[in-house]
Amino acid sequence: MTMPFYVAPEQVMKDRADYARKGIARGRSLAAVVFNDGILICAENPSSTLRKVSEIYDRIAFAGVGKYNEFDQLRIAGVRHADLKGYAFSREDVDARSLANQYAQILGQIFTHEMKPMEVEILVAEIGDDPDDNQLFHILYDGTVMDERNFTVLGGEAEAIAERLEASFEPGMTLERALAVAVKALAGPDRELSAEDLEVATLTRTNGRRAFRRLSDDEVRGILSRP
Amino acid sequence: MTLPLFKPWEDPGPDFAALLRRSGMEPFPASRFELLGGDERLIITHGTTVCAVRFADGVVMAGDRRATAGNFIAHRAIEKVFPADRHSGVAIAGAAGPAMEMVKVFQLQLEHYEKVEGQALSLEGKANQLGQMVRNHLPAALQGMAVVPLFAGYDTRRRAGRLFQYDVTGGRYEESNFASTGSGSLHANTVIKLGFREGLTRSDAIDLCIKALFEAADEDSATGGPDPIRGIFPVVAAITAEGFQRIEDQEIAQRFEALTAELRARNEQMQPRVPETSDLTGEVDERGGDAK
């Protein structure tokens, strides 16, 4: 019989975190930016069928980076959670905070107890009636939840992109301005991103009950081509 | 409420009804209804007449506002025509409680599918989904809680309005021009049948539905007519490529006024003879035989 080697818990956690971070860094990043009428989510995603950004509920959107099958599983679980909750109670009772907590619980649980952590970072965004009531929850692979205010960036290059966003973000931007700012921050100084490389969606207060709306490539091209 | 995560081989997929069952929240499980004996039927609230007519750009759906419980009017302003999603609508007749629940689950089912799968079901797919729900409801229907819906919508792939009728067993029948269900449906259907022609305008289709409901209310006690005193009028909606649009009450009120004006004018022209019943009231009839 062989005895397992002793490995310090610190080392186990560090190894897992490194593993997850490495997986996330392989994919492209995404940014969510608050604008005057809602929240813009802009992802670098060359695929037009495998989505990173999607609708969870009337006023809630989901976005994920990292391993597609893993964050998509979380997305579907979120849709189910929200629809069941809305059915059992009322549509008003479905909120991003409780969903973000659920995600954090699951990710934390998997990070410490499963063979392999999930290689994902996710965003749960909710628009409020008032621009001040917007909620952006950024959740990491180990279940860490961060509550962001004006914008947030997910993915391997998050820090550099967030720095660029910080420099150009202004409160109360129009959708056009916010998209231009987000795309510039995602691209960085050395690259140009075209509409085909992007997946763009918004949560807009004026969009009726279901606030989520995807922007088509043509719309994005139109906005980006303006000076 | 925890995050519903499933093992891949136990996943309910995009089916919201299956998810409800899996979560122990099924609205009308068949087993619950076996407890009631056949003779112990409760008097429950029923909704009645609804109809749908295809026109040039889509479909018009309409439903009266009355709900009855036995001989009583249980409600004067319930709604029986609902949007199912952006391009379709559902109208219900039958036991009001289960019917409302069915509509709620159906609406959620369509939205849930769209969100999970990333694209909406086809119109045919939606019609089949509703058929399954009606079929699952059969045990309750046998206990006197039948729900018989109508489903209509704009088929964005075929670019035409389509409508579907159901029976209590979940049988799904596509109708080419018009359909109606509920206790006044016989009368409503006849009116529509006589007034229908190919390529109706939106306005004519709305008027035809209004006339059908008016005549149904005239003949059937469980169907409510227009109620200008309380300002309650049938719910009418048009479904076209632009989506489901409920017609404003004010417009319906005006159309009813036009219809009643037309009927009044026709009545005055005919000067109908009101049947005499004075022989039984005990008053002396001056034209009677004795006076001669």
Short mmCIF file of C-alpha atoms in Angstrom, two decimals:
data_model
loop_
_atom_site.label_atom_id
_atom_site.label_comp_id
_atom_site.label_asym_id
_atom_site.label_seq_id
_atom_site.Cartn_x
_atom_site.Cartn_y
_atom_site.Cartn_z
CA MET A 1 0.00 0.00 0.00
CA THR A 2 1.27 3.43 -0.84
CA MET A 3 0.90 6.45 1.39
CA PRO A 4 -0.16 9.70 -0.29
CA PHE A 5 2.40 12.46 -0.06
CA TYR A 6 1.60 15.27 2.31
CA VAL A 7 0.91 18.50 0.47
CA ALA A 8 0.31 21.71 2.42
CA PRO A 9 -3.20 23.14 1.94
CA GLU A 10 -1.67 26.47 0.90
CA GLN A 11 0.11 24.68 -1.90
CA VAL A 12 -3.06 22.85 -3.00
CA MET A 13 -5.00 26.10 -3.19
CA LYS A 14 -2.22 27.89 -4.99
CA ASP A 15 -1.90 25.10 -7.55
CA ARG A 16 -5.62 25.11 -8.19
CA ALA A 17 -5.75 28.87 -8.51
CA ASP A 18 -2.81 28.82 -10.94
CA TYR A 19 -4.49 26.10 -12.94
CA ALA A 20 -7.77 28.04 -13.15
CA ARG A 21 -6.05 31.32 -13.97
CA LYS A 22 -4.03 29.70 -16.73
CA GLY A 23 -7.20 28.31 -18.29
CA ILE A 24 -8.95 31.67 -18.12
CA ALA A 25 -5.95 33.52 -19.57
CA ARG A 26 -6.12 31.39 -22.70
CA GLY A 27 -9.42 33.01 -23.76
CA ARG A 28 -10.28 36.56 -24.76
CA SER A 29 -11.53 39.16 -22.29
CA LEU A 30 -14.77 41.07 -21.95
CA ALA A 31 -15.84 44.37 -20.43
CA ALA A 32 -19.07 45.65 -18.96
CA VAL A 33 -19.57 49.41 -18.89
CA VAL A 34 -22.41 51.45 -17.38
CA PHE A 35 -23.91 54.04 -19.72
CA ASN A 36 -26.71 56.57 -19.31
CA ASP A 37 -29.53 54.18 -20.22
CA GLY A 38 -28.23 50.88 -18.90
CA ILE A 39 -25.30 48.51 -19.01
CA LEU A 40 -23.20 47.59 -22.05
CA ILE A 41 -21.44 44.23 -22.21
CA CYS A 42 -18.82 43.89 -24.90
CA ALA A 43 -16.85 40.68 -25.43
CA GLU A 44 -14.08 39.83 -27.78
CA ASN A 45 -15.57 36.75 -29.41
CA PRO A 46 -14.99 35.76 -33.04
CA SER A 47 -17.75 33.12 -32.89
CA SER A 48 -21.25 34.28 -33.69
CA THR A 49 -22.92 31.14 -32.34
CA LEU A 50 -21.06 30.26 -29.14
CA ARG A 51 -22.12 33.13 -26.93
CA LYS A 52 -20.30 34.64 -23.99
CA VAL A 53 -23.02 37.16 -23.13
CA SER A 54 -26.64 36.20 -22.61
CA GLU A 55 -29.95 36.93 -20.98
CA ILE A 56 -30.85 35.49 -17.59
CA TYR A 57 -34.03 37.35 -16.70
CA ASP A 58 -35.97 40.54 -17.32
CA ARG A 59 -33.26 42.85 -15.99
CA ILE A 60 -30.37 40.44 -15.50
CA ALA A 61 -27.61 39.47 -17.91
CA PHE A 62 -24.82 36.93 -17.67
CA ALA A 63 -21.36 36.93 -19.18
CA GLY A 64 -18.54 34.46 -18.85
CA VAL A 65 -14.95 34.00 -19.92
CA GLY A 66 -12.75 30.93 -19.78
CA LYS A 67 -13.88 27.44 -20.63
CA TYR A 68 -17.06 27.63 -22.70
CA ASN A 69 -18.78 24.44 -21.53
CA GLU A 70 -18.22 25.37 -17.90
CA PHE A 71 -19.59 28.89 -17.97
CA ASP A 72 -22.41 27.82 -20.25
CA GLN A 73 -23.43 25.24 -17.65
CA LEU A 74 -23.48 28.03 -15.07
CA ARG A 75 -25.49 30.25 -17.42
CA ILE A 76 -28.20 27.61 -17.87
CA ALA A 77 -28.31 26.99 -14.13
CA GLY A 78 -28.80 30.74 -13.69
CA VAL A 79 -31.67 30.85 -16.17
CA ARG A 80 -33.30 27.93 -14.37
CA HIS A 81 -32.79 29.49 -10.96
CA ALA A 82 -34.29 32.79 -12.09
CA ASP A 83 -37.26 31.26 -13.94
CA LEU A 84 -38.09 28.94 -11.03
CA LYS A 85 -37.83 31.78 -8.55
CA GLY A 86 -40.00 34.04 -10.69
CA TYR A 87 -42.55 31.25 -11.04
CA ALA A 88 -42.65 30.40 -7.33
CA PHE A 89 -42.70 34.00 -6.09
CA SER A 90 -42.97 36.89 -8.51
CA ARG A 91 -40.93 38.39 -11.32
CA GLU A 92 -39.94 41.31 -9.09
CA ASP A 93 -38.34 38.97 -6.57
CA VAL A 94 -35.67 37.76 -8.95
CA ASP A 95 -32.48 39.71 -8.30
CA ALA A 96 -28.84 39.63 -9.30
CA ARG A 97 -27.46 39.68 -5.78
CA SER A 98 -29.02 36.40 -4.73
CA LEU A 99 -28.02 34.81 -8.03
CA ALA A 100 -24.44 36.04 -7.63
CA ASN A 101 -24.33 34.53 -4.16
CA GLN A 102 -25.55 31.20 -5.51
CA TYR A 103 -22.85 31.25 -8.16
CA ALA A 104 -20.23 32.12 -5.54
CA GLN A 105 -21.35 29.20 -3.37
CA ILE A 106 -21.12 26.74 -6.24
CA LEU A 107 -17.78 28.00 -7.52
CA GLY A 108 -16.33 28.04 -4.01
CA GLN A 109 -17.58 24.54 -3.36
CA ILE A 110 -16.11 23.20 -6.59
CA PHE A 111 -12.83 25.03 -6.05
CA THR A 112 -12.19 23.40 -2.68
CA HIS A 113 -13.84 20.01 -3.04
CA GLU A 114 -13.65 18.85 -6.62
CA MET A 115 -10.73 17.41 -8.55
CA LYS A 116 -10.44 20.48 -10.73
CA PRO A 117 -11.63 24.05 -10.26
CA MET A 118 -13.81 25.67 -12.90
CA GLU A 119 -11.72 27.70 -15.34
CA VAL A 120 -14.19 30.57 -15.51
CA GLU A 121 -14.84 34.12 -14.44
CA ILE A 122 -18.41 35.29 -14.64
CA LEU A 123 -20.40 38.50 -14.50
CA VAL A 124 -23.95 38.96 -13.27
CA ALA A 125 -25.33 42.38 -14.19
CA GLU A 126 -28.67 43.92 -13.31
CA ILE A 127 -30.06 47.31 -14.30
CA GLY A 128 -32.07 49.23 -11.76
CA ASP A 129 -34.78 51.83 -12.32
CA ASP A 130 -32.18 54.43 -11.61
CA PRO A 131 -28.59 54.53 -12.91
CA ASP A 132 -27.43 54.40 -9.28
CA ASP A 133 -29.25 51.11 -8.73
CA ASN A 134 -27.24 49.18 -11.33
CA GLN A 135 -25.47 46.12 -10.02
CA LEU A 136 -22.37 44.47 -11.42
CA PHE A 137 -21.12 41.32 -9.73
CA HIS A 138 -17.82 39.90 -10.87
CA ILE A 139 -17.29 36.36 -9.61
CA LEU A 140 -13.97 34.51 -9.76
CA TYR A 141 -13.18 30.81 -10.22
CA ASP A 142 -12.80 30.34 -6.44
CA GLY A 143 -16.10 31.98 -5.53
CA THR A 144 -14.73 35.44 -4.72
CA VAL A 145 -17.45 38.02 -5.40
CA MET A 146 -16.63 41.60 -6.30
CA ASP A 147 -19.28 44.27 -6.42
CA GLU A 148 -18.31 46.81 -9.09
CA ARG A 149 -19.65 50.26 -9.73
CA ASN A 150 -19.03 51.75 -13.19
CA PHE A 151 -17.34 49.03 -15.15
CA THR A 152 -15.70 45.66 -14.78
CA VAL A 153 -13.37 43.54 -16.88
CA LEU A 154 -13.21 39.75 -16.98
CA GLY A 155 -10.46 37.60 -18.42
CA GLY A 156 -6.71 37.08 -18.57
CA GLU A 157 -5.76 40.65 -19.43
CA ALA A 158 -8.27 42.21 -17.09
CA GLU A 159 -5.83 44.48 -15.30
CA ALA A 160 -4.41 46.17 -18.39
CA ILE A 161 -7.87 46.60 -19.91
CA ALA A 162 -9.33 47.95 -16.67
CA GLU A 163 -6.54 50.54 -16.51
CA ARG A 164 -7.37 51.74 -20.00
CA LEU A 165 -11.08 51.83 -19.13
CA GLU A 166 -10.42 53.74 -15.94
CA ALA A 167 -8.65 56.42 -17.96
CA SER A 168 -11.46 56.94 -20.47
CA PHE A 169 -14.62 56.17 -18.47
CA GLU A 170 -17.00 59.05 -17.77
CA PRO A 171 -20.30 58.78 -15.93
CA GLY A 172 -23.45 59.22 -18.06
CA MET A 173 -21.95 58.25 -21.44
CA THR A 174 -24.22 57.46 -24.38
CA LEU A 175 -24.33 53.90 -25.69
CA GLU A 176 -22.23 54.91 -28.71
CA ARG A 177 -19.56 56.50 -26.57
CA ALA A 178 -19.53 53.62 -24.09
CA LEU A 179 -19.10 51.08 -26.90
CA ALA A 180 -16.25 53.05 -28.45
CA VAL A 181 -14.53 53.29 -25.06
CA ALA A 182 -15.01 49.58 -24.31
CA VAL A 183 -13.74 48.44 -27.71
CA LYS A 184 -10.70 50.68 -27.47
CA ALA A 185 -9.88 49.36 -24.02
CA LEU A 186 -10.30 45.75 -25.13
CA ALA A 187 -8.14 46.23 -28.21
CA GLY A 188 -5.29 48.10 -26.54
CA PRO A 189 -2.87 50.42 -28.32
CA ASP A 190 -1.57 47.92 -30.89
CA ARG A 191 -4.72 46.33 -32.27
CA GLU A 192 -8.00 47.23 -33.96
CA LEU A 193 -11.15 45.21 -33.28
CA SER A 194 -13.86 45.04 -35.93
CA ALA A 195 -17.55 44.22 -35.46
CA GLU A 196 -16.94 40.58 -36.48
CA ASP A 197 -14.53 40.09 -33.57
CA LEU A 198 -17.04 41.39 -31.06
CA GLU A 199 -20.13 40.22 -29.27
CA VAL A 200 -22.13 43.14 -27.94
CA ALA A 201 -25.29 43.21 -25.85
CA THR A 202 -27.00 45.72 -23.61
CA LEU A 203 -29.40 45.84 -20.72
CA THR A 204 -31.44 48.92 -21.55
CA ARG A 205 -34.09 50.48 -19.33
CA THR A 206 -36.21 51.53 -22.32
CA ASN A 207 -36.39 48.05 -23.86
CA GLY A 208 -39.63 46.95 -22.16
CA ARG A 209 -39.95 44.07 -19.72
CA ARG A 210 -37.01 42.15 -21.11
CA ALA A 211 -34.19 44.63 -20.98
CA PHE A 212 -31.62 42.41 -22.69
CA ARG A 213 -30.82 43.13 -26.32
CA ARG A 214 -28.09 41.95 -28.66
CA LEU A 215 -26.55 44.42 -31.07
CA SER A 216 -26.08 43.00 -34.56
CA ASP A 217 -22.72 43.24 -36.34
CA ASP A 218 -24.21 45.92 -38.59
CA GLU A 219 -25.31 48.03 -35.64
CA VAL A 220 -21.88 47.69 -34.00
CA ARG A 221 -20.15 48.53 -37.28
CA GLY A 222 -22.38 51.58 -37.65
CA ILE A 223 -21.57 52.85 -34.17
CA LEU A 224 -17.84 52.18 -34.43
CA SER A 225 -17.50 53.86 -37.82
CA ARG A 226 -18.78 57.15 -36.42
CA PRO A 227 -15.98 59.56 -35.54
CA MET B 1 -33.68 28.24 -3.46
CA THR B 2 -30.41 26.71 -4.61
CA LEU B 3 -28.83 26.77 -8.03
CA PRO B 4 -30.43 23.95 -10.06
CA LEU B 5 -27.44 22.01 -11.40
CA PHE B 6 -27.96 18.60 -12.97
CA LYS B 7 -25.72 15.78 -14.06
CA PRO B 8 -25.51 15.75 -17.88
CA TRP B 9 -27.61 12.59 -18.17
CA GLU B 10 -30.31 13.91 -15.83
CA ASP B 11 -30.56 17.35 -17.38
CA PRO B 12 -34.14 18.43 -18.20
CA GLY B 13 -32.89 20.44 -21.18
CA PRO B 14 -34.82 23.51 -22.26
CA ASP B 15 -38.14 22.11 -20.96
CA PHE B 16 -39.49 24.31 -18.16
CA ALA B 17 -42.36 21.96 -17.30
CA ALA B 18 -39.84 19.13 -16.81
CA LEU B 19 -37.75 21.45 -14.66
CA LEU B 20 -40.81 22.21 -12.51
CA ARG B 21 -41.48 18.49 -12.10
CA ARG B 22 -37.84 17.85 -11.23
CA SER B 23 -37.98 20.62 -8.63
CA GLY B 24 -41.21 19.33 -7.07
CA MET B 25 -43.21 22.34 -8.23
CA GLU B 26 -45.49 20.74 -10.82
CA PRO B 27 -48.68 22.83 -10.95
CA PHE B 28 -51.32 20.15 -11.61
CA PRO B 29 -49.93 16.67 -11.03
CA ALA B 30 -52.34 14.01 -12.27
CA SER B 31 -52.22 12.04 -9.01
CA ARG B 32 -53.86 14.81 -7.03
CA PHE B 33 -57.13 14.50 -8.87
CA GLU B 34 -57.85 10.84 -8.26
CA LEU B 35 -59.02 11.65 -4.74
CA LEU B 36 -62.16 13.40 -5.94
CA GLY B 37 -65.08 11.08 -6.67
CA GLY B 38 -66.99 11.53 -9.90
CA ASP B 39 -70.09 12.89 -8.15
CA GLU B 40 -68.36 15.28 -5.82
CA ARG B 41 -67.69 17.95 -8.36
CA LEU B 42 -66.96 21.37 -7.02
CA ILE B 43 -68.50 24.42 -8.52
CA ILE B 44 -65.50 26.21 -9.93
CA THR B 45 -64.97 29.33 -11.95
CA HIS B 46 -65.21 28.94 -15.70
CA GLY B 47 -64.16 31.26 -18.47
CA THR B 48 -65.98 31.08 -21.75
CA THR B 49 -65.91 32.33 -25.29
CA VAL B 50 -62.76 33.15 -27.22
CA CYS B 51 -62.13 33.28 -30.95
CA ALA B 52 -59.40 33.89 -33.49
CA VAL B 53 -59.54 35.00 -37.12
CA ARG B 54 -56.76 35.02 -39.70
CA PHE B 55 -56.43 38.19 -41.76
CA ALA B 56 -54.06 39.52 -44.42
CA ASP B 57 -51.15 40.38 -42.08
CA GLY B 58 -51.63 37.90 -39.26
CA VAL B 59 -54.24 36.86 -36.72
CA VAL B 60 -56.76 38.64 -34.50
CA MET B 61 -57.70 36.99 -31.19
CA ALA B 62 -60.57 38.03 -28.96
CA GLY B 63 -62.23 36.91 -25.77
CA ASP B 64 -65.15 38.09 -23.62
CA ARG B 65 -64.56 39.08 -19.99
CA ARG B 66 -67.05 36.98 -18.04
CA ALA B 67 -66.27 34.14 -15.65
CA THR B 68 -69.08 32.07 -14.17
CA ALA B 69 -69.33 29.73 -11.19
CA GLY B 70 -72.44 27.64 -11.70
CA ASN B 71 -75.24 30.17 -12.20
CA PHE B 72 -73.32 33.06 -10.75
CA ILE B 73 -71.19 35.59 -12.52
CA ALA B 74 -67.93 35.08 -10.67
CA HIS B 75 -66.00 37.85 -12.37
CA ARG B 76 -66.86 40.56 -14.86
CA ALA B 77 -63.45 41.52 -16.06
CA ILE B 78 -61.16 38.50 -16.27
CA GLU B 79 -58.85 38.29 -19.25
CA LYS B 80 -58.67 35.27 -21.48
CA VAL B 81 -56.38 36.45 -24.26
CA PHE B 82 -52.68 36.64 -23.45
CA PRO B 83 -49.44 37.09 -25.30
CA ALA B 84 -47.56 33.77 -25.33
CA ASP B 85 -44.40 35.45 -26.57
CA ARG B 86 -43.52 38.20 -29.05
CA HIS B 87 -45.18 36.57 -32.06
CA SER B 88 -47.94 34.45 -30.62
CA GLY B 89 -50.93 34.57 -28.34
CA VAL B 90 -52.99 32.12 -26.35
CA ALA B 91 -56.68 32.37 -25.46
CA ILE B 92 -58.35 30.12 -22.95
CA ALA B 93 -61.78 28.74 -22.15
CA GLY B 94 -62.65 26.35 -19.34
CA ALA B 95 -61.80 26.13 -15.64
CA ALA B 96 -60.27 29.53 -14.92
CA GLY B 97 -57.73 28.56 -12.25
CA PRO B 98 -56.00 25.76 -14.15
CA ALA B 99 -56.31 27.76 -17.37
CA MET B 100 -54.46 30.77 -15.93
CA GLU B 101 -51.83 28.46 -14.55
CA MET B 102 -51.46 26.76 -17.92
CA VAL B 103 -50.99 30.12 -19.62
CA LYS B 104 -48.40 31.15 -17.05
CA VAL B 105 -46.41 27.94 -17.46
CA PHE B 106 -46.76 28.13 -21.24
CA GLN B 107 -45.43 31.70 -21.36
CA LEU B 108 -42.55 30.75 -19.11
CA GLN B 109 -41.88 27.64 -21.15
CA LEU B 110 -41.47 29.65 -24.36
CA GLU B 111 -39.25 32.25 -22.73
CA HIS B 112 -37.23 29.58 -20.91
CA TYR B 113 -36.62 27.67 -24.12
CA GLU B 114 -35.56 30.83 -25.91
CA LYS B 115 -33.09 31.75 -23.18
CA VAL B 116 -31.61 28.29 -22.71
CA GLU B 117 -31.33 27.46 -26.40
CA GLY B 118 -30.51 30.96 -27.60
CA GLN B 119 -33.33 31.01 -30.16
CA ALA B 120 -37.13 30.90 -30.07
CA LEU B 121 -39.17 27.78 -30.83
CA SER B 122 -40.89 27.57 -34.21
CA LEU B 123 -44.61 28.35 -34.21
CA GLU B 124 -45.33 24.68 -34.83
CA GLY B 125 -43.12 23.78 -31.86
CA LYS B 126 -44.99 26.20 -29.63
CA ALA B 127 -48.34 24.75 -30.73
CA ASN B 128 -47.12 21.23 -29.92
CA GLN B 129 -45.88 22.34 -26.51
CA LEU B 130 -49.31 23.68 -25.64
CA GLY B 131 -50.87 20.42 -26.88
CA GLN B 132 -48.66 18.48 -24.47
CA MET B 133 -49.76 20.69 -21.60
CA VAL B 134 -53.43 20.15 -22.40
CA ARG B 135 -52.84 16.40 -22.65
CA ASN B 136 -51.08 16.32 -19.28
CA HIS B 137 -54.09 18.10 -17.86
CA LEU B 138 -56.51 15.37 -18.98
CA PRO B 139 -56.97 13.75 -15.51
CA ALA B 140 -58.13 17.11 -14.16
CA ALA B 141 -60.32 17.65 -17.23
CA LEU B 142 -62.09 14.38 -16.43
CA GLN B 143 -62.87 15.83 -13.00
CA GLY B 144 -64.66 18.77 -14.58
CA MET B 145 -61.68 21.09 -14.80
CA ALA B 146 -61.21 21.03 -18.54
CA VAL B 147 -59.07 23.69 -20.17
CA VAL B 148 -59.44 24.22 -23.91
CA PRO B 149 -57.11 26.84 -25.34
CA LEU B 150 -56.69 28.47 -28.72
CA PHE B 151 -53.23 29.23 -29.96
CA ALA B 152 -52.48 31.67 -32.76
CA GLY B 153 -49.46 33.48 -33.99
CA TYR B 154 -47.47 34.93 -36.79
CA ASP B 155 -45.18 32.33 -38.32
CA THR B 156 -42.00 34.30 -39.00
CA ARG B 157 -40.61 31.51 -41.21
CA ARG B 158 -43.73 31.09 -43.37
CA ARG B 159 -44.67 34.78 -43.08
CA ALA B 160 -48.33 34.13 -42.37
CA GLY B 161 -50.81 34.04 -39.51
CA ARG B 162 -51.67 30.54 -38.27
CA LEU B 163 -54.12 29.25 -35.68
CA PHE B 164 -54.57 26.07 -33.70
CA GLN B 165 -57.48 24.58 -31.84
CA TYR B 166 -57.28 21.89 -29.13
CA ASP B 167 -59.56 19.38 -27.47
CA VAL B 168 -59.37 18.21 -23.84
CA THR B 169 -57.22 15.22 -24.78
CA GLY B 170 -54.51 17.48 -26.16
CA GLY B 171 -55.51 16.87 -29.77
CA ARG B 172 -54.09 19.70 -31.85
CA TYR B 173 -55.93 20.84 -34.95
CA GLU B 174 -54.66 23.57 -37.19
CA GLU B 175 -57.47 25.66 -38.63
CA SER B 176 -56.92 27.53 -41.86
CA ASN B 177 -59.14 30.58 -41.33
CA PHE B 178 -60.78 30.90 -37.93
CA ALA B 179 -61.45 29.06 -34.69
CA SER B 180 -63.30 29.54 -31.45
CA THR B 181 -63.80 27.69 -28.20
CA GLY B 182 -65.88 27.99 -25.05
CA SER B 183 -69.60 27.81 -24.33
CA GLY B 184 -70.56 30.54 -26.80
CA SER B 185 -68.27 29.23 -29.52
CA LEU B 186 -71.12 27.76 -31.57
CA HIS B 187 -72.65 31.19 -32.09
CA ALA B 188 -69.35 33.01 -32.43
CA ASN B 189 -68.16 30.50 -34.99
CA THR B 190 -71.29 30.89 -37.11
CA VAL B 191 -70.94 34.68 -37.21
CA ILE B 192 -67.30 34.43 -38.24
CA LYS B 193 -68.06 31.72 -40.77
CA LEU B 194 -70.60 33.97 -42.50
CA GLY B 195 -68.41 37.07 -42.37
CA PHE B 196 -65.06 35.56 -43.25
CA ARG B 197 -63.39 36.10 -46.58
CA GLU B 198 -59.82 35.76 -47.77
CA GLY B 199 -57.53 38.71 -47.16
CA LEU B 200 -59.55 40.56 -44.49
CA THR B 201 -58.05 43.83 -43.32
CA ARG B 202 -57.02 44.20 -39.70
CA SER B 203 -59.96 46.50 -39.04
CA ASP B 204 -62.48 44.11 -40.61
CA ALA B 205 -61.06 41.16 -38.70
CA ILE B 206 -61.40 43.06 -35.40
CA ASP B 207 -64.98 44.02 -36.25
CA LEU B 208 -65.80 40.43 -37.14
CA CYS B 209 -64.49 39.17 -33.78
CA ILE B 210 -66.44 41.86 -31.94
CA LYS B 211 -69.62 40.95 -33.77
CA ALA B 212 -69.04 37.25 -33.07
CA LEU B 213 -68.62 37.89 -29.34
CA PHE B 214 -71.66 40.16 -29.28
CA GLU B 215 -73.86 37.51 -30.84
CA ALA B 216 -72.40 34.82 -28.57
CA ALA B 217 -73.22 36.96 -25.53
CA ASP B 218 -76.71 37.49 -26.92
CA GLU B 219 -77.40 33.75 -27.00
CA ASP B 220 -75.18 32.30 -24.27
CA SER B 221 -75.61 33.30 -20.61
CA ALA B 222 -72.01 32.40 -19.73
CA THR B 223 -70.60 34.83 -22.29
CA GLY B 224 -70.37 38.47 -21.29
CA GLY B 225 -71.28 41.25 -23.69
CA PRO B 226 -69.79 44.74 -23.77
CA ASP B 227 -70.35 46.61 -20.50
CA PRO B 228 -70.26 50.36 -21.26
CA ILE B 229 -71.46 51.24 -17.75
CA ARG B 230 -68.41 49.73 -16.09
CA GLY B 231 -66.23 50.32 -19.15
CA ILE B 232 -65.48 46.62 -19.61
CA PHE B 233 -64.97 45.42 -23.17
CA PRO B 234 -63.65 42.21 -24.68
CA VAL B 235 -59.91 41.81 -24.95
CA VAL B 236 -58.84 41.93 -28.59
CA ALA B 237 -55.29 41.53 -29.85
CA ALA B 238 -53.69 41.52 -33.28
CA ILE B 239 -50.57 39.43 -33.96
CA THR B 240 -48.52 40.41 -36.99
CA ALA B 241 -44.87 40.51 -38.06
CA GLU B 242 -44.52 43.46 -35.65
CA GLY B 243 -45.59 41.26 -32.75
CA PHE B 244 -48.47 40.86 -30.33
CA GLN B 245 -50.42 44.07 -29.91
CA ARG B 246 -53.41 44.46 -27.65
CA ILE B 247 -56.06 46.80 -29.07
CA GLU B 248 -56.88 49.75 -26.83
CA ASP B 249 -60.15 49.52 -24.88
CA GLN B 250 -61.19 52.87 -26.29
CA GLU B 251 -60.99 51.60 -29.85
CA ILE B 252 -63.00 48.49 -28.92
CA ALA B 253 -65.61 50.71 -27.24
CA GLN B 254 -65.96 52.78 -30.41
CA ARG B 255 -66.29 49.71 -32.58
CA PHE B 256 -69.01 48.37 -30.25
CA GLU B 257 -70.84 51.67 -30.45
CA ALA B 258 -70.78 51.45 -34.24
CA LEU B 259 -72.07 47.88 -34.09
CA THR B 260 -74.89 48.67 -31.67
CA ALA B 261 -75.87 51.73 -33.71
CA GLU B 262 -76.10 49.54 -36.79
CA LEU B 263 -78.18 46.94 -34.95
CA ARG B 264 -80.47 49.60 -33.50
CA ALA B 265 -81.08 51.13 -36.93
CA ARG B 266 -81.88 47.70 -38.35
CA ASN B 267 -84.27 47.01 -35.48
CA GLU B 268 -86.11 50.30 -35.91
CA GLN B 269 -86.52 49.63 -39.59
CA MET B 270 -88.07 46.24 -38.91
CA GLN B 271 -90.37 47.55 -36.14
CA PRO B 272 -90.65 44.11 -34.63
CA ARG B 273 -93.95 43.16 -33.06
CA VAL B 274 -93.46 42.39 -29.37
CA PRO B 275 -95.38 39.21 -28.50
CA GLU B 276 -98.52 39.87 -26.48
CA THR B 277 -98.75 38.28 -23.07
CA SER B 278 -101.65 40.33 -21.69
CA ASP B 279 -104.06 37.36 -21.63
CA LEU B 280 -102.20 35.99 -18.64
CA THR B 281 -101.88 39.21 -16.64
CA GLY B 282 -105.54 39.32 -15.72
CA GLU B 283 -106.24 42.71 -17.28
CA VAL B 284 -109.37 43.09 -19.41
CA ASP B 285 -108.51 43.23 -23.05
CA GLU B 286 -110.54 45.99 -24.65
CA ARG B 287 -110.39 44.32 -28.01
CA GLY B 288 -111.68 41.10 -26.44
CA GLY B 289 -114.79 39.24 -27.65
CA ASP B 290 -117.08 40.57 -24.88
CA ALA B 291 -116.85 44.15 -26.04
CA LYS B 292 -118.32 43.40 -29.38
#
